mmCIF file of C-alpha atoms in Angstrom:
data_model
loop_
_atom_site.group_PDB
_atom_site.id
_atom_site.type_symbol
_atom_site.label_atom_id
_atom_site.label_comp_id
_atom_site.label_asym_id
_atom_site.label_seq_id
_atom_site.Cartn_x
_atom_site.Cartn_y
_atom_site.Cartn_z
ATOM 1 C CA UNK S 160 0.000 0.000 0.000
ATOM 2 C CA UNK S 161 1.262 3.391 -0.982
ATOM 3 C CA UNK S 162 0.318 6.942 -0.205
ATOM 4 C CA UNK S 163 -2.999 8.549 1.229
ATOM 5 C CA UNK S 164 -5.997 7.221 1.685
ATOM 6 C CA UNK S 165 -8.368 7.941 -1.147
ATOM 7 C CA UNK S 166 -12.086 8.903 0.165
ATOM 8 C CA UNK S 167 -14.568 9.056 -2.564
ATOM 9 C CA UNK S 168 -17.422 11.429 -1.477
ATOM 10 C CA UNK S 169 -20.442 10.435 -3.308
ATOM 11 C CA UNK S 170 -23.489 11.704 -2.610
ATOM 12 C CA UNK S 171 -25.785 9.462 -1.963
ATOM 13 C CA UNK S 172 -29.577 8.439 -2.540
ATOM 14 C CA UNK S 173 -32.908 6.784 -1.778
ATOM 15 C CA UNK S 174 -32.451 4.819 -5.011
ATOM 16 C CA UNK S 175 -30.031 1.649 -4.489
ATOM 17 C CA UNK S 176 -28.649 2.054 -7.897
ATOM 18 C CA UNK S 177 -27.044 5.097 -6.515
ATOM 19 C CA UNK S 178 -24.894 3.262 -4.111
ATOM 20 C CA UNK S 179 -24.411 0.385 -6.337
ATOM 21 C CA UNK S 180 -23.284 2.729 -9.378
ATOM 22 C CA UNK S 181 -20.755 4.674 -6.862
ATOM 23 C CA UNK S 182 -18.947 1.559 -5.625
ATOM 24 C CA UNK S 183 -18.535 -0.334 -9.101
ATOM 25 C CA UNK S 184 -16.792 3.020 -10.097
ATOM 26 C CA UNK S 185 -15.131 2.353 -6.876
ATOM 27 C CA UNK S 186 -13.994 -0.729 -7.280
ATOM 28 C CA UNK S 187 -12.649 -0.122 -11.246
ATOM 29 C CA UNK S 188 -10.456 2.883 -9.487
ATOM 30 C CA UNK S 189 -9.208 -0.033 -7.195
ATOM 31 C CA UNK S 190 -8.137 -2.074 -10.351
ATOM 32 C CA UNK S 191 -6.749 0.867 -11.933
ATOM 33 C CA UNK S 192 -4.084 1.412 -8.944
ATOM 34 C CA UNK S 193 -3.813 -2.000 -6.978
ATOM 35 C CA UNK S 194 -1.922 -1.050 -3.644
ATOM 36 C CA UNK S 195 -3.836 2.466 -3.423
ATOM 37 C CA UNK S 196 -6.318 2.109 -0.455
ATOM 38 C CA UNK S 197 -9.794 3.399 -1.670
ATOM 39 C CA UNK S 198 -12.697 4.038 0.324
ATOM 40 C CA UNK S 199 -16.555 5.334 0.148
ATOM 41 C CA UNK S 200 -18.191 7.661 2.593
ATOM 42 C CA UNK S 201 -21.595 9.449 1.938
ATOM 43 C CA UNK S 202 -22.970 12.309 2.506
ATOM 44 C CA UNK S 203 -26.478 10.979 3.181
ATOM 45 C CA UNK S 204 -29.325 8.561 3.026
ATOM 46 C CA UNK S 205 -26.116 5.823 2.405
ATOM 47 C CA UNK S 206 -23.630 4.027 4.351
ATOM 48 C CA UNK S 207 -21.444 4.342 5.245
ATOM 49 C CA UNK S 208 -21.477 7.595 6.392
ATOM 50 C CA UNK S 209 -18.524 10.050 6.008
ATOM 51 C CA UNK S 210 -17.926 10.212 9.272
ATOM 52 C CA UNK S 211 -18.018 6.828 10.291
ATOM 53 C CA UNK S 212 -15.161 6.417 7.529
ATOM 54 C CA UNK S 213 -13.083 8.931 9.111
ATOM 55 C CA UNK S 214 -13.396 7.785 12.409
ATOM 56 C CA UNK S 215 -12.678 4.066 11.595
ATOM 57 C CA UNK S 216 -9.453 5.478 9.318
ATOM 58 C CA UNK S 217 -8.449 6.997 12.696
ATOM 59 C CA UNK S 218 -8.576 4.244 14.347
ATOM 60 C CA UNK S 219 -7.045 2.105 12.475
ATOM 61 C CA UNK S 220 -3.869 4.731 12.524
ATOM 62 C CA UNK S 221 -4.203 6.243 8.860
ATOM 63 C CA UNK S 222 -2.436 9.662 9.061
ATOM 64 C CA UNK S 223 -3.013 11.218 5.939
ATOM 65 C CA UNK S 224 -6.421 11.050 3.465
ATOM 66 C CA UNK S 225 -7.409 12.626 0.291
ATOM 67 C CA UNK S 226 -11.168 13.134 0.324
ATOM 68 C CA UNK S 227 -12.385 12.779 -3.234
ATOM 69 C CA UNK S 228 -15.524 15.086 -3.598
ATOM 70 C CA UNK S 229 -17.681 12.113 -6.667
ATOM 71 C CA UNK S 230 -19.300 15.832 -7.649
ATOM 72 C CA UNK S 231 -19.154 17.480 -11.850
ATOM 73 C CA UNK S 232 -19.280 20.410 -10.776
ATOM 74 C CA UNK S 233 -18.048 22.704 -7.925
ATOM 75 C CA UNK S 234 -21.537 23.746 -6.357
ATOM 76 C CA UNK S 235 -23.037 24.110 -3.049
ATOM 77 C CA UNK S 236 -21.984 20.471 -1.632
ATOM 78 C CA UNK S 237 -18.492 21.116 -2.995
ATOM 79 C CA UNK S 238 -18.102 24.176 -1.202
ATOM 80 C CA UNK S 239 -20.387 24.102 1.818
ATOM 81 C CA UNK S 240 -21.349 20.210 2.633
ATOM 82 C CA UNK S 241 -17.860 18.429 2.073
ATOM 83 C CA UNK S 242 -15.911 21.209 3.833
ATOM 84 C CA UNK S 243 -17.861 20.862 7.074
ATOM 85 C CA UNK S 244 -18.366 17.470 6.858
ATOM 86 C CA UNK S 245 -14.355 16.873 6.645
ATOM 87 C CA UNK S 246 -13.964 20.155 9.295
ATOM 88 C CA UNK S 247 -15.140 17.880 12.043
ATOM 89 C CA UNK S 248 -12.978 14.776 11.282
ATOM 90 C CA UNK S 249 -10.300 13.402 14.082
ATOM 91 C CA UNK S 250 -8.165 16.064 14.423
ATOM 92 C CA UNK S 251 -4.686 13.399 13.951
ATOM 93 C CA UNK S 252 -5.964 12.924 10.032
ATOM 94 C CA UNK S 253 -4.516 15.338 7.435
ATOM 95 C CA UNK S 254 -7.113 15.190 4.713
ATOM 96 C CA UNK S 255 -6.379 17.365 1.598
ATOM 97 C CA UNK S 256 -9.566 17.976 -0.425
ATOM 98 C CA UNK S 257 -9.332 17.341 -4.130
ATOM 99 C CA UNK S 258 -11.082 19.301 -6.634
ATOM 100 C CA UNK S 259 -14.112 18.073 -7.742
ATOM 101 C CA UNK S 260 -14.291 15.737 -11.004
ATOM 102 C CA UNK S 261 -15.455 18.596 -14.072
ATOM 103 C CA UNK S 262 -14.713 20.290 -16.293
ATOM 104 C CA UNK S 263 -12.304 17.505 -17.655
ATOM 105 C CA UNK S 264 -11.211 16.243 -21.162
ATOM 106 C CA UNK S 265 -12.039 12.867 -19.650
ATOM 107 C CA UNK S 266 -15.373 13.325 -18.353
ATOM 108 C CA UNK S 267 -16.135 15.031 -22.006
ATOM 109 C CA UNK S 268 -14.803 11.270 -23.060
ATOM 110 C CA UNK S 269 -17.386 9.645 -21.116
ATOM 111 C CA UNK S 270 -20.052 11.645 -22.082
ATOM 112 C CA UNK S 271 -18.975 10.496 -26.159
ATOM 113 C CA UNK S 272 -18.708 6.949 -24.466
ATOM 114 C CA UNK S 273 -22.186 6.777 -23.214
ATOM 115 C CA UNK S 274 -23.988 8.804 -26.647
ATOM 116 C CA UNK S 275 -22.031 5.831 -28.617
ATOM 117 C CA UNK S 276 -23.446 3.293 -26.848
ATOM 118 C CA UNK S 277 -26.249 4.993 -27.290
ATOM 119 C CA UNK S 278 -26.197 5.407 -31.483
ATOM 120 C CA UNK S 279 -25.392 1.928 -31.681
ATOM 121 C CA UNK S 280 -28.405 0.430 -29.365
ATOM 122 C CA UNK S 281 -30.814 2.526 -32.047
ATOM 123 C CA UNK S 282 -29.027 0.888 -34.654
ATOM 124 C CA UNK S 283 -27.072 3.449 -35.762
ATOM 125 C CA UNK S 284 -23.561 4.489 -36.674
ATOM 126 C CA UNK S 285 -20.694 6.814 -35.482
ATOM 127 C CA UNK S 286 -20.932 8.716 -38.269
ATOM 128 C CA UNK S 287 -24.615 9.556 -37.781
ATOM 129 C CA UNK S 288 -23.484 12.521 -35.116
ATOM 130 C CA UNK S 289 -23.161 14.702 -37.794
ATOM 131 C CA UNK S 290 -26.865 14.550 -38.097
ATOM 132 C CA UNK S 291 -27.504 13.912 -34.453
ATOM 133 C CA UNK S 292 -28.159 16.980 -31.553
ATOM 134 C CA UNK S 293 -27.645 16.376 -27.999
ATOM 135 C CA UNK S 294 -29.488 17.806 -25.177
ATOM 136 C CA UNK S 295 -26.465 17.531 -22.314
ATOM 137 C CA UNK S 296 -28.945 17.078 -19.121
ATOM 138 C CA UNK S 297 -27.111 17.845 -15.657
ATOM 139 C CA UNK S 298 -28.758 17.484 -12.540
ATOM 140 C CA UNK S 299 -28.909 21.692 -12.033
ATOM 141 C CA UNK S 300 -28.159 23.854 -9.626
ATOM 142 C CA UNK S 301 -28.828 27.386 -8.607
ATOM 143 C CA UNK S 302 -24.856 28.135 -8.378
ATOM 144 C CA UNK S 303 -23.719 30.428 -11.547
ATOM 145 C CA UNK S 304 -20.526 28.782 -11.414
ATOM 146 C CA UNK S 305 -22.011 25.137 -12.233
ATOM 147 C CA UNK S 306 -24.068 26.675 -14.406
ATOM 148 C CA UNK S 307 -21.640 28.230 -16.365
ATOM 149 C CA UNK S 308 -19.748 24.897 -16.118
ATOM 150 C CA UNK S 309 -22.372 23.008 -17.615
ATOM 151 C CA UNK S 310 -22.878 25.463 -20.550
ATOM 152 C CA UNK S 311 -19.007 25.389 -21.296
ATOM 153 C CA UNK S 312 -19.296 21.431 -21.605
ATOM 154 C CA UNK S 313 -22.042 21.629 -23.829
ATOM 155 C CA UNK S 314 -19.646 24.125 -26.099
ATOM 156 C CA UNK S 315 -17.211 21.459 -25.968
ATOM 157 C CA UNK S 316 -19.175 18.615 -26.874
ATOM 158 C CA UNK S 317 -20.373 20.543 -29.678
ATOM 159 C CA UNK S 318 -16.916 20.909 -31.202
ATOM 160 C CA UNK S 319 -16.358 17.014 -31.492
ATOM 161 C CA UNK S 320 -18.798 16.790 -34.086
ATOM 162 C CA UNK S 321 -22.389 16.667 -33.188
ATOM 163 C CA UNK S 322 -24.685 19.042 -35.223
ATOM 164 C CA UNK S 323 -25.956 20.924 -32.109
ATOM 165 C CA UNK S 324 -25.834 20.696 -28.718
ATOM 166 C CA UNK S 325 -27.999 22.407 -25.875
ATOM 167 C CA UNK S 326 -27.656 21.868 -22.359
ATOM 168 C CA UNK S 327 -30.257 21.196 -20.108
ATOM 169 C CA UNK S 328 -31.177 20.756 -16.285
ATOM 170 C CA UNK S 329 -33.109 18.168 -14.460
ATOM 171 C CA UNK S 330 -33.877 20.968 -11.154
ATOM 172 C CA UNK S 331 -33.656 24.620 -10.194
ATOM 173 C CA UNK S 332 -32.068 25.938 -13.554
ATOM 174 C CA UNK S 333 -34.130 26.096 -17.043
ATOM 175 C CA UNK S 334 -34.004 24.499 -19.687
ATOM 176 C CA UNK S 335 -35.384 21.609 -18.817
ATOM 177 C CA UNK S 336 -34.467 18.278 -20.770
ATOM 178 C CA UNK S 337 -38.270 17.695 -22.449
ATOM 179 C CA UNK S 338 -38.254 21.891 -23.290
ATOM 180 C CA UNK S 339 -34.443 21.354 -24.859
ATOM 181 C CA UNK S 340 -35.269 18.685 -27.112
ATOM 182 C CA UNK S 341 -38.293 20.360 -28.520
ATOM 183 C CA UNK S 342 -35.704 23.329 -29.169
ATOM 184 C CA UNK S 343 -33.530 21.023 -31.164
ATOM 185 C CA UNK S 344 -36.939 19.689 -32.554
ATOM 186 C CA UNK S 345 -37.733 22.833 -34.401
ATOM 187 C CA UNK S 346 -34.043 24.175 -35.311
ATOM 188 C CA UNK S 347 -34.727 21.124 -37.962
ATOM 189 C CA UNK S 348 -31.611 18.537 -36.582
ATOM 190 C CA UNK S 349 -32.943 15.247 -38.150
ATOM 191 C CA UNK S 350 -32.751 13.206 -34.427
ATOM 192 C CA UNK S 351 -31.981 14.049 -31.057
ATOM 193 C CA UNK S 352 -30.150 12.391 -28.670
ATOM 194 C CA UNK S 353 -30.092 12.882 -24.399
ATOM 195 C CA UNK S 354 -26.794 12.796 -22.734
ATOM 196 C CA UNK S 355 -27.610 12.783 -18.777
ATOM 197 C CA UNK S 356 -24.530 14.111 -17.750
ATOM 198 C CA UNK S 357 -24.946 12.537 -13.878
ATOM 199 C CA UNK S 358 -22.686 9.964 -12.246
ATOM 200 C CA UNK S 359 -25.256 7.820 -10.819
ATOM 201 C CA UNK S 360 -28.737 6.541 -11.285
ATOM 202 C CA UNK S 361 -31.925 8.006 -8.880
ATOM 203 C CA UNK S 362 -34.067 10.736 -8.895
ATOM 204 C CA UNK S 363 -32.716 13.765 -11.094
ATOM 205 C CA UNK S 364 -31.746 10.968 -13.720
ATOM 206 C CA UNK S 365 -34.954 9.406 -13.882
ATOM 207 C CA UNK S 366 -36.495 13.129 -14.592
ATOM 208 C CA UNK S 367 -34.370 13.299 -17.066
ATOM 209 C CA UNK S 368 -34.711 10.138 -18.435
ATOM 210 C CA UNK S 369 -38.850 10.810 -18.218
ATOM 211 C CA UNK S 370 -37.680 15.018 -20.462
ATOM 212 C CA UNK S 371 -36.253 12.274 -22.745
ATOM 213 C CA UNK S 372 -39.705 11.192 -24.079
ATOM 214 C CA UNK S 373 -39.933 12.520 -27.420
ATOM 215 C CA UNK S 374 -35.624 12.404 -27.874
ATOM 216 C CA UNK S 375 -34.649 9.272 -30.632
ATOM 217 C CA UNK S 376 -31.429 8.497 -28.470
ATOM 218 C CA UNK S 377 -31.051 8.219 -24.474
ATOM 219 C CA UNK S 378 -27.851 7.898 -23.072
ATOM 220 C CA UNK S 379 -26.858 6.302 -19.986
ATOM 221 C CA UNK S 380 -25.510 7.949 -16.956
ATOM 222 C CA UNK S 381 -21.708 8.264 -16.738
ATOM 223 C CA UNK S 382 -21.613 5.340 -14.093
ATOM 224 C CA UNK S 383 -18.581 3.183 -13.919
ATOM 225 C CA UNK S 384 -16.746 4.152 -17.218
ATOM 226 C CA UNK S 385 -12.804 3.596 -17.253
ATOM 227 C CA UNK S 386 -12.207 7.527 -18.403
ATOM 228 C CA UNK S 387 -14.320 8.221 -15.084
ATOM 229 C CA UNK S 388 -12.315 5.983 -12.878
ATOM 230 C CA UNK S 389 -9.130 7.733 -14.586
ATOM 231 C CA UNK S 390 -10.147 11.145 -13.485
ATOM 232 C CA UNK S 391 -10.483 9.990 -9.941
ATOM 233 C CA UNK S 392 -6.856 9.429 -9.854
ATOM 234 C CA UNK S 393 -5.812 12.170 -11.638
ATOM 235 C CA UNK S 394 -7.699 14.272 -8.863
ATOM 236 C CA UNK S 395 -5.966 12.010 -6.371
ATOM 237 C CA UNK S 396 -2.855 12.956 -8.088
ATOM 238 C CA UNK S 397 -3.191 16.728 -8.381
ATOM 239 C CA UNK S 398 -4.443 16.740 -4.229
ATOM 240 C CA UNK S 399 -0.922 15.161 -3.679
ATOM 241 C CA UNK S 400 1.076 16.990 -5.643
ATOM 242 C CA UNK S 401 -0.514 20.016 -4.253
ATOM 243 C CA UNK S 402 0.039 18.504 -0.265
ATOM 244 C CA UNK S 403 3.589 17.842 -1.164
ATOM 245 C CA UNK S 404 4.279 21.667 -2.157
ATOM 246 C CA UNK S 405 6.817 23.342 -4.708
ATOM 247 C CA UNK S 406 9.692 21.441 -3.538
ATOM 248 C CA UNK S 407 9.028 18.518 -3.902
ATOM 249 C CA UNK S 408 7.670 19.095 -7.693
ATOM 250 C CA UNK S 409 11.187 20.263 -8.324
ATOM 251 C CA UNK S 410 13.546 17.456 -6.254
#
């Protein structure tokens, strides 16, 4: 076993395919870097909780942890919920907090991932993208940075060849996923494809899923994709880089 702890932070959910989606990606990130210690904590409605991770890493003499917030997007769990969660750990762990998954080349990969899947369940092929606009459905937020976030991805998955792409948002931010296909609908694209651009399955993605109705292509969820399960350690990477200070980039 070699450096920190990883913590993945996920969420959590009513919905067991929540949990279950969260520790498959889990368990890839543990074949990905065998000898790297990987654990799950949740923020709520799942065990185990947080806490009771941090407590038992205590105990068990772990020094040093780099929490691991399972979030796209740096909103108000990223900057309010994680931070006071991880405020009230043991006081003998140094935790480092790493930045939260998006924006990322990769997670722009998994997104294409899933919307290829996608083309060929419906029967059709790569090249059919050119003819093909995506609604990019995110949970939402009311933060304007995860907003802007969201709207930047959509820009970006845009430029690798899809004929339009609109983003839209499952909660407290408009579009909505049903109102951005019918957009797409009358700018004339010839079919229209839904990429939910979530990590799990359970309530936001089922809305979404359900603003998918009249879409010809439904993606699923990012889930347990390698690019995602790369991210996690380049995160992991960057948090220890950062903990280890100039010097040690430079011996």
């Amino acid at each position: 076993m070699y450096g920190p702890v990883l913590l993945v932070i996920a969420h959590g959910s009513r919905d067991p395919r929540h949990a279950a989606t969260v520790h498959a990606l889990v368990r890839r990130v543990r074949w990905l870097r065998p000898g790297l210690r990987v654990e799950t904590g949740f923020l709520d409605f799942n065990a185990p909780a947080v806490p009771q991770v941090l407590e038992r890493l205590a105990f068990e003499g772990v020094r040093e942890v780099v929490a691991l917030p399972l979030l796209l997007t740096r909103a108000f769990h990223a900057k309010a919920d994680i931070p006071a969660v991880l405020a009230q750990a043991p006081p003998q762990l140094d935790i480092h907090i790493a930045d939260v998954l998006g924006p990322s080349p990769l997670l722009l990969s998994t997104v294409e991932r899933r919307l290829q899947e996608a083309l060929h369940e419906a029967g059709l092929a790569p090249a059919d993208k050119r003819s093909t606009g995506v609604v990019l459905a995110s949970a939402g937020s009311t933060d304007p940075e995860a907003i802007a976030v969201i709207a930047d991805v959509a820009r970006e998955l845009r430029h690798t060849g899809w004929c339009a792409v609109r983003p839209a948002f499952a909660s407290a931010a408009l579009p909505r996923t049903e109102d951005a296909v019918r957009e797409l609908r009358e700018s004339g694209v010839r079919r229209v494809a839904v990429a939910p651009y979530v990590i799990a399955p359970g309530f936001l993605p089922d809305r979404i899923a359900r603003g998918a109705h009249d879409a010809d292509v439904l993606a699923g969820v990012l889930g347990a994709a390698p690019e995602l399960a790369r991210l996690l350690l380049v995160r992991y990477e960057e948090a220890r880089a950062r903990a280890a200070g100039p010097a040690a980039l430079t011996a």
